[in-house]
Every structure is written in structure tokens, then in C-alpha cells.
CSV table of C-alpha atoms and ligand atoms in Angstrom, one decimal:
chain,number,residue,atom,x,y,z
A,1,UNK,CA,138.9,32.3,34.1
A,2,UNK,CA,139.8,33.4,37.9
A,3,UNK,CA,139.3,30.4,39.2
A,4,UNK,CA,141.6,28.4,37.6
A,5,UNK,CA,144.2,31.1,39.4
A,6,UNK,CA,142.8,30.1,42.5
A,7,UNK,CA,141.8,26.9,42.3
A,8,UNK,CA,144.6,25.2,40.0
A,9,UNK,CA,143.8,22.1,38.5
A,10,UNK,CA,140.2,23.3,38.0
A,11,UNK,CA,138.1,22.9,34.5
A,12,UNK,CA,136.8,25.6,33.0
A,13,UNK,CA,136.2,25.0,29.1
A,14,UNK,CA,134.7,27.8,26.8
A,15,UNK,CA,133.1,27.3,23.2
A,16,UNK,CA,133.2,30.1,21.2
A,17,UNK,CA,132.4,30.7,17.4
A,18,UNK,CA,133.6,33.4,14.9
A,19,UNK,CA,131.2,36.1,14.1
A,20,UNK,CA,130.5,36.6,10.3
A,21,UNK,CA,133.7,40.0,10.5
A,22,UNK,CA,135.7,36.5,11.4
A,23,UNK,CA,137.8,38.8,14.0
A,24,UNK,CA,135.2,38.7,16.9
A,25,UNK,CA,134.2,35.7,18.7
A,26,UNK,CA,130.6,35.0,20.2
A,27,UNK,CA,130.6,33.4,23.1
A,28,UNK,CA,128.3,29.4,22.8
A,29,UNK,CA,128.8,27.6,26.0
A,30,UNK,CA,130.6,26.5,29.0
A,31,UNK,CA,131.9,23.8,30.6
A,32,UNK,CA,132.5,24.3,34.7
A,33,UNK,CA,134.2,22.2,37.4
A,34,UNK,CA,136.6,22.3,40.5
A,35,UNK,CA,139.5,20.3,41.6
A,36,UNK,CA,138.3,19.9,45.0
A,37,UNK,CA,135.0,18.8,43.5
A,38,UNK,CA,136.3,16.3,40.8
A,39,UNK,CA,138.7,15.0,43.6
A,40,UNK,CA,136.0,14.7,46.6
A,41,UNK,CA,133.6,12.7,43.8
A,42,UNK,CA,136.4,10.3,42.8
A,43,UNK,CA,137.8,9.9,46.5
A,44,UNK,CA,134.7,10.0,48.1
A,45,UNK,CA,131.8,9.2,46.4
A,46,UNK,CA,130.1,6.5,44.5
A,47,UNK,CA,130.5,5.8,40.9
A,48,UNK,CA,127.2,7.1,40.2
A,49,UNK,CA,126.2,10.1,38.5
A,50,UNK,CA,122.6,11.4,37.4
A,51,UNK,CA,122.2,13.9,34.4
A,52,UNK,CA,119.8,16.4,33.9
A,53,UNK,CA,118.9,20.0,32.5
A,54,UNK,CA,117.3,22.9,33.6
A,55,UNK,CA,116.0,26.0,32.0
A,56,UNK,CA,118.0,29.6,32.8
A,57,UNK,CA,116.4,33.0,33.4
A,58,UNK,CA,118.8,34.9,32.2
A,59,UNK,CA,118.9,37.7,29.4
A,60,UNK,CA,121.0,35.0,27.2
A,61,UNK,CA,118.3,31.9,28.2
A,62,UNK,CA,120.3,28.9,27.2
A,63,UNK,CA,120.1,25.8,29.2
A,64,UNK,CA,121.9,24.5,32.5
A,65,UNK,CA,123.6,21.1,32.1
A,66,UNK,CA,124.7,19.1,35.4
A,67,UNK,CA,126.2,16.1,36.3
A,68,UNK,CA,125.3,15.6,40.0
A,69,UNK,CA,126.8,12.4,42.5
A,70,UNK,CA,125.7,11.2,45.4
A,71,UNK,CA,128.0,11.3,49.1
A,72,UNK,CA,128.1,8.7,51.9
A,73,UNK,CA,125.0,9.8,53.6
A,74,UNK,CA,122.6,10.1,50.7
A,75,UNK,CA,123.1,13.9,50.1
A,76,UNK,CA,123.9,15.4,46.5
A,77,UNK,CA,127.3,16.0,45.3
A,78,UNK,CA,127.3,17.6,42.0
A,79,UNK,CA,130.3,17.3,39.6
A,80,UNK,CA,130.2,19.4,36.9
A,81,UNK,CA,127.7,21.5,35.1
A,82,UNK,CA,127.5,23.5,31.9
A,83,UNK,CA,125.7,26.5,30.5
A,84,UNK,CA,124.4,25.6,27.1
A,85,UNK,CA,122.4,27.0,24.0
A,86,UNK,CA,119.4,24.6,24.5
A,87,UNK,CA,119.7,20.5,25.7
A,88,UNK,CA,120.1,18.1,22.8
A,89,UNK,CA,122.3,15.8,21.0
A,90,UNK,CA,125.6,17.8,20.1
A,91,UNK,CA,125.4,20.0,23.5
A,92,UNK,CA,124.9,16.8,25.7
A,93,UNK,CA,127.8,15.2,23.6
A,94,UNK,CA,129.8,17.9,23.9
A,95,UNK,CA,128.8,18.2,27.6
A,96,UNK,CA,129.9,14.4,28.3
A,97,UNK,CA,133.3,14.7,26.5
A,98,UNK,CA,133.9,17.4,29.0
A,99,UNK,CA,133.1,15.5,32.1
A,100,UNK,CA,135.0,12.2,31.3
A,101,UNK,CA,137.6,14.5,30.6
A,102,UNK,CA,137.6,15.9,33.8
A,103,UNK,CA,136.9,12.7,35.2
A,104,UNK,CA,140.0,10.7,33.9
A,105,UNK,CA,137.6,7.7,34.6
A,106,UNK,CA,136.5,4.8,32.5
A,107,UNK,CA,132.6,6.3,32.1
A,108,UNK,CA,131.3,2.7,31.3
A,109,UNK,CA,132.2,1.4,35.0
A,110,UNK,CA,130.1,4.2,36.3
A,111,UNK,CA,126.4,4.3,36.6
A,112,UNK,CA,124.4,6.5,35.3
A,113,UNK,CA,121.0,8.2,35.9
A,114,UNK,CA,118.8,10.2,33.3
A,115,UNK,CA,115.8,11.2,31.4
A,116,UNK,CA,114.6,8.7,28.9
A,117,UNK,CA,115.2,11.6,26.2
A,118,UNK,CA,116.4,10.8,22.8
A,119,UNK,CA,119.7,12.7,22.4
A,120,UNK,CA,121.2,11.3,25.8
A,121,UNK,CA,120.3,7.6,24.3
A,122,UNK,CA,122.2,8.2,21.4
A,123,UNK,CA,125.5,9.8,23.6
A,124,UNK,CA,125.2,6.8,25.4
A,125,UNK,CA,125.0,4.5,22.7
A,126,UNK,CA,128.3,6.1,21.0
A,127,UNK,CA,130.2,7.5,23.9
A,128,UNK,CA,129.6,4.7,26.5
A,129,UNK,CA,127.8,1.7,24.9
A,130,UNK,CA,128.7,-0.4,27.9
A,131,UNK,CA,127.6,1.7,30.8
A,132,UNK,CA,124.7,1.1,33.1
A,133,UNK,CA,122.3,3.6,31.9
A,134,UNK,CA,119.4,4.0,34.3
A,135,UNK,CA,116.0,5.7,33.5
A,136,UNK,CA,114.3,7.9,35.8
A,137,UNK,CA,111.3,6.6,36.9
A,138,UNK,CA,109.6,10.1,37.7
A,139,UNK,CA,109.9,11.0,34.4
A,140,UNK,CA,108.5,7.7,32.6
A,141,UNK,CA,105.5,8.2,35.4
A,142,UNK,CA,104.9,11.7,33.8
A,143,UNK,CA,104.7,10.6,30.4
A,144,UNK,CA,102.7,7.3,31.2
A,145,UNK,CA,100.3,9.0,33.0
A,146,UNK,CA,99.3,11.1,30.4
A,147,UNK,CA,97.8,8.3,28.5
A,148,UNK,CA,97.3,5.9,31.7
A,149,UNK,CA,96.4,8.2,34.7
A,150,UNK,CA,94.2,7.0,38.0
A,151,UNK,CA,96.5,6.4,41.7
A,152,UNK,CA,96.1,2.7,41.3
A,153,UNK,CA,98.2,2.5,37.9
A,154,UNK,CA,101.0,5.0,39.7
A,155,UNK,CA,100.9,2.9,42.9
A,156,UNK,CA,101.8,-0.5,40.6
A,157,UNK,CA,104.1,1.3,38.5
A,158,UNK,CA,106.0,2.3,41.7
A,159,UNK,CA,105.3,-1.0,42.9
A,160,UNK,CA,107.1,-2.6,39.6
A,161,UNK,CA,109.9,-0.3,39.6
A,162,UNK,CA,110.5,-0.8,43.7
A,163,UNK,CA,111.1,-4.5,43.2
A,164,UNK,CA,114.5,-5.4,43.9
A,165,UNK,CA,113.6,-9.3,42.7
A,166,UNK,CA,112.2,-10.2,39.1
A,167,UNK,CA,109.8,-12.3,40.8
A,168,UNK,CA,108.7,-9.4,42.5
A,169,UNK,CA,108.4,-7.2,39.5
A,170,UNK,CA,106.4,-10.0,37.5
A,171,UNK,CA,103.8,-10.1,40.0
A,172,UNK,CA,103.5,-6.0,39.8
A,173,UNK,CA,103.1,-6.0,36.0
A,174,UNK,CA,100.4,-8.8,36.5
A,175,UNK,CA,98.6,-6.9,38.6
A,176,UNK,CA,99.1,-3.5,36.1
A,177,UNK,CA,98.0,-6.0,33.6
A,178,UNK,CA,94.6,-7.0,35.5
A,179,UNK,CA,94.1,-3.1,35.9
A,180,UNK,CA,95.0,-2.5,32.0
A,181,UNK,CA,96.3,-4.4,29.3
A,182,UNK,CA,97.4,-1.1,27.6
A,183,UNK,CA,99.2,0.5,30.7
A,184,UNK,CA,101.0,-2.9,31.3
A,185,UNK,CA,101.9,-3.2,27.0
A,186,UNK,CA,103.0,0.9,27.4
A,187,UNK,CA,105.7,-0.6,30.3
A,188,UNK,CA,106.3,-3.7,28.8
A,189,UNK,CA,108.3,-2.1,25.5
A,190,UNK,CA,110.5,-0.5,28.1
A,191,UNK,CA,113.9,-2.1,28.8
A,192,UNK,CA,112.6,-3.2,32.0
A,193,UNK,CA,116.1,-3.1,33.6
A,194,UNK,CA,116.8,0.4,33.3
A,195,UNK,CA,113.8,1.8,35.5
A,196,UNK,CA,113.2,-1.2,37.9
A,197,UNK,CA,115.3,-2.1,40.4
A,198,UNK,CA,115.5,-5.9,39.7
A,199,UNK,CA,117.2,-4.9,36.5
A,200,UNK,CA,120.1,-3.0,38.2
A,201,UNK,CA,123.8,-3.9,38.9
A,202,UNK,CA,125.2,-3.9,42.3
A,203,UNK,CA,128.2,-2.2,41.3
A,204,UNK,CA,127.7,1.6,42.6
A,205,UNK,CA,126.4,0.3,45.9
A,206,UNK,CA,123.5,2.8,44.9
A,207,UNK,CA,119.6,1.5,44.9
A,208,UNK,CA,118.3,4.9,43.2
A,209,UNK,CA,115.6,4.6,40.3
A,210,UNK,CA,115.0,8.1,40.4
A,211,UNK,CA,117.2,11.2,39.9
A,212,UNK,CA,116.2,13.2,42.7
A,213,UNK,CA,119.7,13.8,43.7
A,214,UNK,CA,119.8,16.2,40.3
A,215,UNK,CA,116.0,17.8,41.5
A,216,UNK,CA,117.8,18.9,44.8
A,217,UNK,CA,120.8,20.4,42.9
A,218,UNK,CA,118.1,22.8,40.6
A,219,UNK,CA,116.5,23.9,43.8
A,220,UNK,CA,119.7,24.3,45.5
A,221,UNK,CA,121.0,26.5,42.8
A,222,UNK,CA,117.4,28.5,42.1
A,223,UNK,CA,118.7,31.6,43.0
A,224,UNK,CA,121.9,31.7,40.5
A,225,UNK,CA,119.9,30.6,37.5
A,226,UNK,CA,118.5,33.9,37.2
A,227,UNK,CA,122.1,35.7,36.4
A,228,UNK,CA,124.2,36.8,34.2
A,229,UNK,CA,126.3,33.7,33.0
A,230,UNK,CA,129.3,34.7,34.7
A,231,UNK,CA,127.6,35.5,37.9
A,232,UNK,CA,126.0,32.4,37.9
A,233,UNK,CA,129.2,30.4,37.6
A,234,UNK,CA,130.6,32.7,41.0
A,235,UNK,CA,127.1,31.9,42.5
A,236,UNK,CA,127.4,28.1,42.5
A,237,UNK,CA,131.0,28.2,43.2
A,238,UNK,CA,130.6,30.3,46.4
A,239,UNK,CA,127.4,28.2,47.2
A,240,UNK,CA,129.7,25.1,46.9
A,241,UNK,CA,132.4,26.8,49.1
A,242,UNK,CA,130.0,27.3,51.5
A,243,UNK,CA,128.3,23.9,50.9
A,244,UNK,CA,132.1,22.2,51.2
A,245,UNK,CA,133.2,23.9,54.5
A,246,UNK,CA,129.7,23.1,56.5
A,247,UNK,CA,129.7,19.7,55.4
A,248,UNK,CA,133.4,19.3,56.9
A,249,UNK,CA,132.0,21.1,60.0
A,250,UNK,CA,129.2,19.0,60.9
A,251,UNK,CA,130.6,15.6,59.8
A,252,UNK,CA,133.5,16.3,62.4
A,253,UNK,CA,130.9,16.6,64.8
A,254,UNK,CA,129.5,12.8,64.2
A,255,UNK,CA,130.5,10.0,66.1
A,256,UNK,CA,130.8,6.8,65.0
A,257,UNK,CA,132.5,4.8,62.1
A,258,UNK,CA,129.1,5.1,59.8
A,259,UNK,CA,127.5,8.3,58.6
A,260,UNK,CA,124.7,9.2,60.2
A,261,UNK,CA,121.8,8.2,57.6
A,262,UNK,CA,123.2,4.3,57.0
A,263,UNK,CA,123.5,4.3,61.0
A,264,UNK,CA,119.7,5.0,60.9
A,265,UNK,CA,118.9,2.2,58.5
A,266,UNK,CA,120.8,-0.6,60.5
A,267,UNK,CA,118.0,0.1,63.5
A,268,UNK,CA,115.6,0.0,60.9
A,269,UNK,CA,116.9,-3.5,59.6
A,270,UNK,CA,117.6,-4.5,62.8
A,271,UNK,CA,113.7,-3.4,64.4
A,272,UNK,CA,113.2,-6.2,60.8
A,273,UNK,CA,115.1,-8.4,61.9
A,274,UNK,CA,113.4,-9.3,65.3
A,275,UNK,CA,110.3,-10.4,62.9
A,276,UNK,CA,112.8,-13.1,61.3
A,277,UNK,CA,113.4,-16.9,61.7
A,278,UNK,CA,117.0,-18.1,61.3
A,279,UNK,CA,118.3,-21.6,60.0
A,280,UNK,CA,121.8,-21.6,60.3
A,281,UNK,CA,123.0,-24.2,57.2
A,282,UNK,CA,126.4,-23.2,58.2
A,283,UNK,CA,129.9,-22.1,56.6
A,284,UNK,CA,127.6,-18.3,57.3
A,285,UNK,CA,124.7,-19.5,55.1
A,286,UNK,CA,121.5,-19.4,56.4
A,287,UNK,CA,118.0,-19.5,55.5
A,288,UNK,CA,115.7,-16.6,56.9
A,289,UNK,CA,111.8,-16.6,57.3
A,290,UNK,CA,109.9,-13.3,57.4
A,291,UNK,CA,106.3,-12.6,57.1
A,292,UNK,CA,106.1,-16.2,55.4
A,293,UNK,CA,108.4,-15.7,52.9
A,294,UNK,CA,112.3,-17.4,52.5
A,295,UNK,CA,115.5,-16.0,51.9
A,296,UNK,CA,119.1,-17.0,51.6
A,297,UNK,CA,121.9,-15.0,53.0
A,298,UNK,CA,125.5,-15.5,52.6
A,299,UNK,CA,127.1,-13.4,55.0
A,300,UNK,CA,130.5,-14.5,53.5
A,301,UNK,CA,129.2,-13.4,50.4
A,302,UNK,CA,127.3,-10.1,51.5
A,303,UNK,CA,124.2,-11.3,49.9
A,304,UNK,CA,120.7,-11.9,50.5
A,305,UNK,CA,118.6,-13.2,47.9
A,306,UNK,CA,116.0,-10.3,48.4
A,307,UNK,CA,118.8,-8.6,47.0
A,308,UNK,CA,118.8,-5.4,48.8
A,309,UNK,CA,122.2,-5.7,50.4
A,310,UNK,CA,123.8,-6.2,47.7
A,311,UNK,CA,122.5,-2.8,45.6
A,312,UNK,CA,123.2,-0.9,48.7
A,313,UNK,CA,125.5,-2.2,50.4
A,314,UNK,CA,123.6,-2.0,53.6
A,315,UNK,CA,122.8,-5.4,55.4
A,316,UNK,CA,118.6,-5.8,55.1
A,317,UNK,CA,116.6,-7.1,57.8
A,318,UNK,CA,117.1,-10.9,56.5
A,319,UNK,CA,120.9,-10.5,57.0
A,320,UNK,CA,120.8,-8.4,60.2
A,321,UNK,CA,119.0,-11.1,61.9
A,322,UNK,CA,122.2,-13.4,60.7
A,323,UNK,CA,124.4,-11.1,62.2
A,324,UNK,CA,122.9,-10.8,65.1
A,325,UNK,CA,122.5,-14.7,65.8
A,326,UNK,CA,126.7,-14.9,65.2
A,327,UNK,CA,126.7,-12.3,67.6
A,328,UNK,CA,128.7,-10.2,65.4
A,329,UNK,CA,128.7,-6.3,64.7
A,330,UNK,CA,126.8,-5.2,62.0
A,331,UNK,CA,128.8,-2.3,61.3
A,332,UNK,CA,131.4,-5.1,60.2
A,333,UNK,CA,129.1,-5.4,57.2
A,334,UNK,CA,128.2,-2.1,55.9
A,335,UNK,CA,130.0,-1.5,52.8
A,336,UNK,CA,133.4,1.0,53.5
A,337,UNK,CA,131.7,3.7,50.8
A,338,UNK,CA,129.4,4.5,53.9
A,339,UNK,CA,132.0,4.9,56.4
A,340,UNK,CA,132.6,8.9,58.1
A,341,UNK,CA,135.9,8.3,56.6
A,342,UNK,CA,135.1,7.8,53.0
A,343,UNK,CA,132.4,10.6,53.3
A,344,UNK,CA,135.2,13.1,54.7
A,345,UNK,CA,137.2,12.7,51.3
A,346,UNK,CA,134.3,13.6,49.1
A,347,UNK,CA,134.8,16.8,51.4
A,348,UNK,CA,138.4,17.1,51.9
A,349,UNK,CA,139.3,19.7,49.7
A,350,UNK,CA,138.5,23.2,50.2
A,351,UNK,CA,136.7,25.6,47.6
A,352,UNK,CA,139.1,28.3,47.6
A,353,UNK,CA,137.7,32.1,47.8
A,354,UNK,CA,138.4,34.5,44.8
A,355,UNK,CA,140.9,37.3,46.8
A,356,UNK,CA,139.7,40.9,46.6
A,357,UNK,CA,141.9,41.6,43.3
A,358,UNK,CA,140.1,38.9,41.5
A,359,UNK,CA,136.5,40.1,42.4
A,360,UNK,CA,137.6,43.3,41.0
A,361,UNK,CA,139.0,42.0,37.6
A,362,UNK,CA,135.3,40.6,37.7
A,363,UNK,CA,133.7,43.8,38.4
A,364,UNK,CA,136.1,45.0,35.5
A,365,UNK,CA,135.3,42.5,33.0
A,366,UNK,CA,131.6,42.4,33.9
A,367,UNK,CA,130.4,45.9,35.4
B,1,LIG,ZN1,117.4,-9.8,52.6
């Protein structure tokens, strides 16, 4: 491929199979990702990563695999993607071998994010039985509501998976259970951990139950899906080029040691934290009263037992008002995966253009 020319240290990985003449080869699938990419995603981003496939339009059909991250300011940041024969076990296998590949990381430290579909539970179980596997919870929503639809079911079920506290996430299923005892025994054989937020680890510093980040790559993408497969490879790599080089631009614009989205949140939790009561116990424990309710926060600690500083890494409203009362900066206790610095690495790398030459070896190859 050109772009490994180009854009050394690149991964471009082609499955092919012998025709029944055993001289010719038919082309199956391939595997796609860029140096600058892998590097900006390790460097720059958190380890989280959401699966999903899409169909294609073109003459050859097949499926679009993608691994898609998330940067410092909530945006996508996909990884590495794949054009496939159709989405199941072996291709998704063969798919996942590719990316921790590419990755040189250990995939069970990384949190993933995916369909509840059979074949990717059976990769996970064999190729990384110890990693964090997440379920999206738009997708269970469309399946449970075809056997338990009405807006008060889908209002608790959002309400269930929302809950960062299993106390929280008892009382939603009691109340989905008051509604319907079938809805709440339909949830209820679900690993309850994988699609509600009490359930999830604070490691990736990401709160996400659903994988919209992979939504906004297949829209971002639409108009490449309808090419030829080697066109659509040049389309999302000159989308990303572009993508890379505006996302440099307009971060070097920002001032500020935060990116501009977390920076937005801290007025939120602190507008929260005006509505709170602070105990100081000290040694930077306290205990916080909002709306009638009690928390503890450990600002030593980073934690809060609402728990929603320690999935994001953001300080909530319980632990701004903490801050503010040791007259401290709050930006002191934003995790560093949000600072403008961090975010400037998942971008640091540029996409590098194809010269003139190579676009006509591609014109030759592919009239
Ligand atoms: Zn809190």
C-alpha cells in the first residue's frame, strides 16, 4: 500500500485467499491504521475504545469494522478500522488480533465498549477474558423495547443505567419492577455491571455507557462508505488528515491548562456546589449535604462517594464545594488526561499527503 511509503510505521494488513487455478488470489479483507493515529491514541487518549460495524454500499458490500477512542475534550478518535466480508466471530477475531497488534498494548487494561452481540462475547472471552467489557446501552434499549416498549420503561431503564451508585441503581429497578415484573426479570439476567454505570471501573477515567463515539465515526465517514474499497481507505485517510491538522489549529487557539469541554463542566459543578453544606472532618475529608442527601469526599483521595469523580476524573459538585472551602484551585484536581497538553498528543502527529506520483500509481492501479 502507498501509504505505508508515506506514512512509515503505518498498518495496513491484507487477507487474501487462493482462487480454485491456485495462481490468482481473491482479495477477503483489510485491516487499516496510521502511525500518527496509533501514536496520538496511546499518547493522547484514554484507554478506552468502542467497537462497532457498519454496512458498506459498495459494488463488493462487505462490512466496515472500527475501533473508535475518545480525546481530551469528549470528541471521537478512531483507531483503526477494517473492511470485512460480513461482522461475526472469525472477522471480529481476526479484526482484534490486528488492533492489539497495532496497539503493542496489554488489551485487558483497556476498556472496552460494544454491542451485546454474540461473536464479540466469545473474542472477548478468549482474546481478553480480563478486560472491562462494557455493553451499549442503546442497543439493549432497542432490543428491550421490542418486548417492553412505553417512555416510562425507557426513562427507568436510563435511569438504572445513569446510576453511578448501586444504591441508586436498586431503587431504579424497583421502580422498573413496580411498572413490570417482566421488564425488570428481562434486565435483571443482564450482567448488571456492563451497561450501568455503578458496575464500571474508574480506570479509563471514561463515564460512557453508550457507544456514541463509534455513531459519530459512521456519520463522519457516510460519504466514503459508498466507494470502491480502495477509495474508501484514501477517503478516511484524507478525512483524517484534514480532521488531524484542524484539531491542532483550533486547540492552539484555546487558552487555559484544561480543554474546553471539562472547563465547562467545573462551572457546572461549581453552580452545584453553591447548593452544598460542608463538614470539614479534616486531614481533606469531609462530609457534604446536597438536596438532603450525604456524601464523603476525600480530596486526598480524589473521591466522592457519589462516585462521579472518580469515573471521570472530573471533581462533582460535592467535591467542588471542598475545594472551594480550602480555597484551592479546582483545576489542581482535574485528572492530567484532560489537560490541553495531553489532548495536543492525541494530535501531534501529522497525516501525511500521498505526493502527486502516488495518486497516479492509484489512478494506475485502480482506473
Ligand atoms: Zn460527589
Amino acid at each position: 500500500m502507498l501509504v505505508m511509503s508515506t506514512n512509515p510505521g503505518s498498518v495496513v494488513r491484507v487477507k487474501g485467499e487462493l482462487e480454485q487455478d491456485g495462481k490468482c488470489t481473491r482479495f477477503v479483507r483489510v485491516f487499516y491504521t496510521l502511525k500518527a493515529v496509533i501514536k496520538g491514541f496511546k499518547e493522547g487518549c484514554r484507554p478506552f475504545i468502542g467497537l462497532d460495524g457498519c454496512f458498506l454500499k459498495t459494488e463488493y458490500k462487505g462490512q466496515l469494522l472500527s475501533a473508535v477512542g475518545r480525546d481530551a475534550n469528549n470528541s471521537f478518535f478512531p483507531i483503526a478500522w477494517a473492511v470485512v466480508e460480513i461482522e461475526n466471530k472469525e472477522t471480529w477475531n481476526w479484526f482484534m488480533d490486528q488492533l492489539l497488534d497495532a496497539l503493542g498494548m496489554d488489551g485487558n487494561a483497556i476498556t472496552w465498549i460494544s454491542d451485546r452481540q454474540k461473536s464479540l462475547l466469545d473474542v472477548f472471552h478468549n482474546l481478553l477474558p480480563n478486560a472491562e467489557h462494557r455493553f451499549c446501552v442503546r442497543h439493549i434499549y432497542d432490543n428491550f423495547k421490542k418486548k417492553h416498549p412505553g417512555s416510562k420503561l425507557k426513562y427507568l431503564l436510563w435511569e438504572a443505567s445513569e446510576a453511578y451508585t448501586l444504591i441508586d441503581f436498586e431503587k431504579a429497578m424497583n421502580k422498573i419492577m413496580k411498572v413490570s415484573k417482566e421488564a425488570y426479570k428481562w434486565l435483571d439476567k443482564l450482567p448488571a455491571g456492563q451497561w450501568s454505570k455503578h458496575g464500571f471501573s474508574t480506570n479509563s477515567k471514561c463515564e460512557l455507557s453508550s457507544n456514541n463515539m463509534c455513531e459519530s465515526w459512521n456519520k463522519h465517514i457516510l460519504k466514503a462508505r459508498d466507494k470502491p474499497i480502495i477509495f474508501l481507505l484514501e477517503t478516511i485517510r484524507r478525512l483524517l488528515m484534514v480532521r488531524f491538522h484542524e484539531k491542532r489549529e483550533r486547540m492552539g487557539d484555546h487558552d487555559g491548562v484544561l480543554v474546553p469541554k471539562v472547563m465547562k463542566k467545573l462551572e457546572e459543578a461549581k453552580e452545584g456546589a453553591k447548593k452544598c453544606m460542608v463538614i470539614t472532618s479534616g486531614f481533606n475529608k469531609f462530609e457534604v449535604s446536597q438536596r438532603g442527601l450525604n456524601k464523603a469526599v476525600d480530596l486526598e483521595a480524589r473521591s466522592c462517594t457519589c462516585r462521579v469523580w472518580q469515573l471521570t476524573g472530573i471533581p462533582c459538585d460535592h467535591a467542588a464545594a471542598c475545594i472551594k472551602k480550602k480555597r484551592h484551585s479546582i483545576d489542581d484536581y482535574v485528572d492530567k488526561c484532560y489537560h490541553k497538553s495531553t489532548y495536543s498528543k492525541a494530535y501531534a502527529e501529522a497525516i501525511n499527503p500521498l505526493s502527486m506520483r502516488n495518486l497516479r500509481q492509484l489512478k494506475m492501479l485502480y482506473p
